[in-house]
Coordinates of C-alpha atoms in Angstrom, one line a residue:
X26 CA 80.4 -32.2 36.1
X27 CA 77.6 -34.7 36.8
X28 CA 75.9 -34.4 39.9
X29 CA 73.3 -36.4 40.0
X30 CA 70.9 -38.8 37.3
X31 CA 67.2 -39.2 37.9
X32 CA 64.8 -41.6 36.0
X33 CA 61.2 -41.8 36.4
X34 CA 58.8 -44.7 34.4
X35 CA 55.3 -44.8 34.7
X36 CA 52.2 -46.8 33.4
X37 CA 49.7 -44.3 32.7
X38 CA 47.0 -46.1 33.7
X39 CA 48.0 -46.5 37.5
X40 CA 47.0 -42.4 37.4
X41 CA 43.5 -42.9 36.5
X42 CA 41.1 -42.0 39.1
X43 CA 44.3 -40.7 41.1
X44 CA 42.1 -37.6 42.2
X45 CA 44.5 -36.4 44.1
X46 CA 46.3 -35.4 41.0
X47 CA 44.1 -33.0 39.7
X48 CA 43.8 -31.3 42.8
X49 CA 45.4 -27.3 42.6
X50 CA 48.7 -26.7 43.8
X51 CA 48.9 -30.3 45.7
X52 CA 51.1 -31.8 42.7
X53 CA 51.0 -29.5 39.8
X54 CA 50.9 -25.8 39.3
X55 CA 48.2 -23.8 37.9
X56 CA 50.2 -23.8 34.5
X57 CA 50.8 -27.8 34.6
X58 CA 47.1 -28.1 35.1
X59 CA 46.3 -25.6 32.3
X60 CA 49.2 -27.5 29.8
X61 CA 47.6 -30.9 30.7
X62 CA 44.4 -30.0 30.4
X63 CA 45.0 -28.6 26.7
X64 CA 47.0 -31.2 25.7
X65 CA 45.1 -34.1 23.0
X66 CA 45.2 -36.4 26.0
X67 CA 45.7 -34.8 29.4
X68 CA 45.9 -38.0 31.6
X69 CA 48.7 -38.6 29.3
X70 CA 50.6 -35.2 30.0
X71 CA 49.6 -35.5 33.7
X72 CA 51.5 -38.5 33.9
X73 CA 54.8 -37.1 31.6
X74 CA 54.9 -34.5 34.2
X75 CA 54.4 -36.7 37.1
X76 CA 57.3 -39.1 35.8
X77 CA 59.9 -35.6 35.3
X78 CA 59.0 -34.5 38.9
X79 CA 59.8 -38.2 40.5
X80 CA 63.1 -37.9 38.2
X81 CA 64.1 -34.5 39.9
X82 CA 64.2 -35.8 43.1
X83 CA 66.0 -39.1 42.2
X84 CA 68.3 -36.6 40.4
X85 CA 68.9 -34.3 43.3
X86 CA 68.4 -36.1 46.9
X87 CA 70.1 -33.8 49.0
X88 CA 67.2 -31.6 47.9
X89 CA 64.6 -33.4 49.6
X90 CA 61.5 -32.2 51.4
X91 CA 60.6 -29.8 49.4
X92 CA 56.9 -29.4 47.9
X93 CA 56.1 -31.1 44.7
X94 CA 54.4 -27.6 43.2
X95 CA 58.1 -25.9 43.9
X96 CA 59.4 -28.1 40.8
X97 CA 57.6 -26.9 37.7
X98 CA 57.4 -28.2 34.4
X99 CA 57.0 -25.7 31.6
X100 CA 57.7 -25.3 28.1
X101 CA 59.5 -23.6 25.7
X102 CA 57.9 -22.1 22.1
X103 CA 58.9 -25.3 20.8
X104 CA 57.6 -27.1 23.1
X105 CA 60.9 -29.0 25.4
X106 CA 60.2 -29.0 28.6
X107 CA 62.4 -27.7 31.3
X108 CA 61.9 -26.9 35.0
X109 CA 61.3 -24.2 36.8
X110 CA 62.0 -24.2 40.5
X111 CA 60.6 -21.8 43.2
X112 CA 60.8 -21.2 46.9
X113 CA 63.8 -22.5 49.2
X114 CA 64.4 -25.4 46.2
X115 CA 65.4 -22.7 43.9
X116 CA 67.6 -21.0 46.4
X117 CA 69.3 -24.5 47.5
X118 CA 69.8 -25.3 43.8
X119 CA 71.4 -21.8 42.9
X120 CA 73.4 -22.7 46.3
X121 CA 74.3 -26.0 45.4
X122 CA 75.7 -24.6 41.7
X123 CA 73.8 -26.7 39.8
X124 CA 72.0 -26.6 36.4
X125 CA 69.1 -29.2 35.7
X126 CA 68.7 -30.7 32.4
X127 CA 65.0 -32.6 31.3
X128 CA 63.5 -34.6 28.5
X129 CA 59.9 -36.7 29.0
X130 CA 59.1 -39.4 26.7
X131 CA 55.8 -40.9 25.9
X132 CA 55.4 -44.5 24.1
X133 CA 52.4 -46.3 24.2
X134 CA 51.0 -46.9 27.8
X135 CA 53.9 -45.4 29.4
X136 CA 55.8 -42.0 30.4
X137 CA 59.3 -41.4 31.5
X138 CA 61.2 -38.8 32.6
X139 CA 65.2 -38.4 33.0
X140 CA 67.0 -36.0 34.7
X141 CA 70.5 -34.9 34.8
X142 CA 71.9 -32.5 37.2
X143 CA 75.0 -30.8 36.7
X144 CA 77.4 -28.4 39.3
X145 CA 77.9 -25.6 37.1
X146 CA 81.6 -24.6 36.6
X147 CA 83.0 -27.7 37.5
X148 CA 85.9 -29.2 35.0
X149 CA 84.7 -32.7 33.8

């Protein structure tokens, strides 16, 4: 059953010289960083990841206050993204029964991010 919907749209260019961005473990993890920083243009990825993080919490309110480094974004071989949650977040989403779902889209100067959150078990 649908829980909650997040959406997240952002220029790409209101991120540059956002240094607080590349600072460790303030907004990303240590793996973001490393993904973004591999990726053919980083600023790019930096904002795809920034946009899915602002969609979680849209997604998920009543999960507020949490830090933005416990909501990761990794991938899979394929390369989807999904998230991976640590800390009291993960524990209040386990709590709260509910099962995130991600996709991040990139088109010309912009990235966006939707989220859909789920309670698990629920009958539609």
């Amino acid at each position: 059953m649908l829980s909650g919907l997040g959406h997240d749209l952002i220029a790409i260019r209101e991120l540059e010289g956002t240094q607080a961005l590349r600072e460790p473990d303030l907004f990303f993890t240590e793996y973001e960083h490393s993904h973004a920083t591999r990726a053919v243009e980083p600023l790019v990825s930096l904002a795809g990841l920034f946009a899915a993080k602002e969609a979680f919490f849209k997604a998920v309110p009543q999960l507020r206050g949490n830090y933005w480094t416990d909501v990761e974004v990794v991938h899979d071989h394929h390369g989807a993204p999904r998230f991976r949650l640590h800390g009291a977040l993960h524990s209040a989403v386990v709590e709260h029964g509910l099962s995130i779902h991600l996709s991040i889209s990139h088109a010309g100067d912009y990235a966006s991010a939707v989220v859909v959150a789920e309670r698990a078990g629920a009958a539609a």
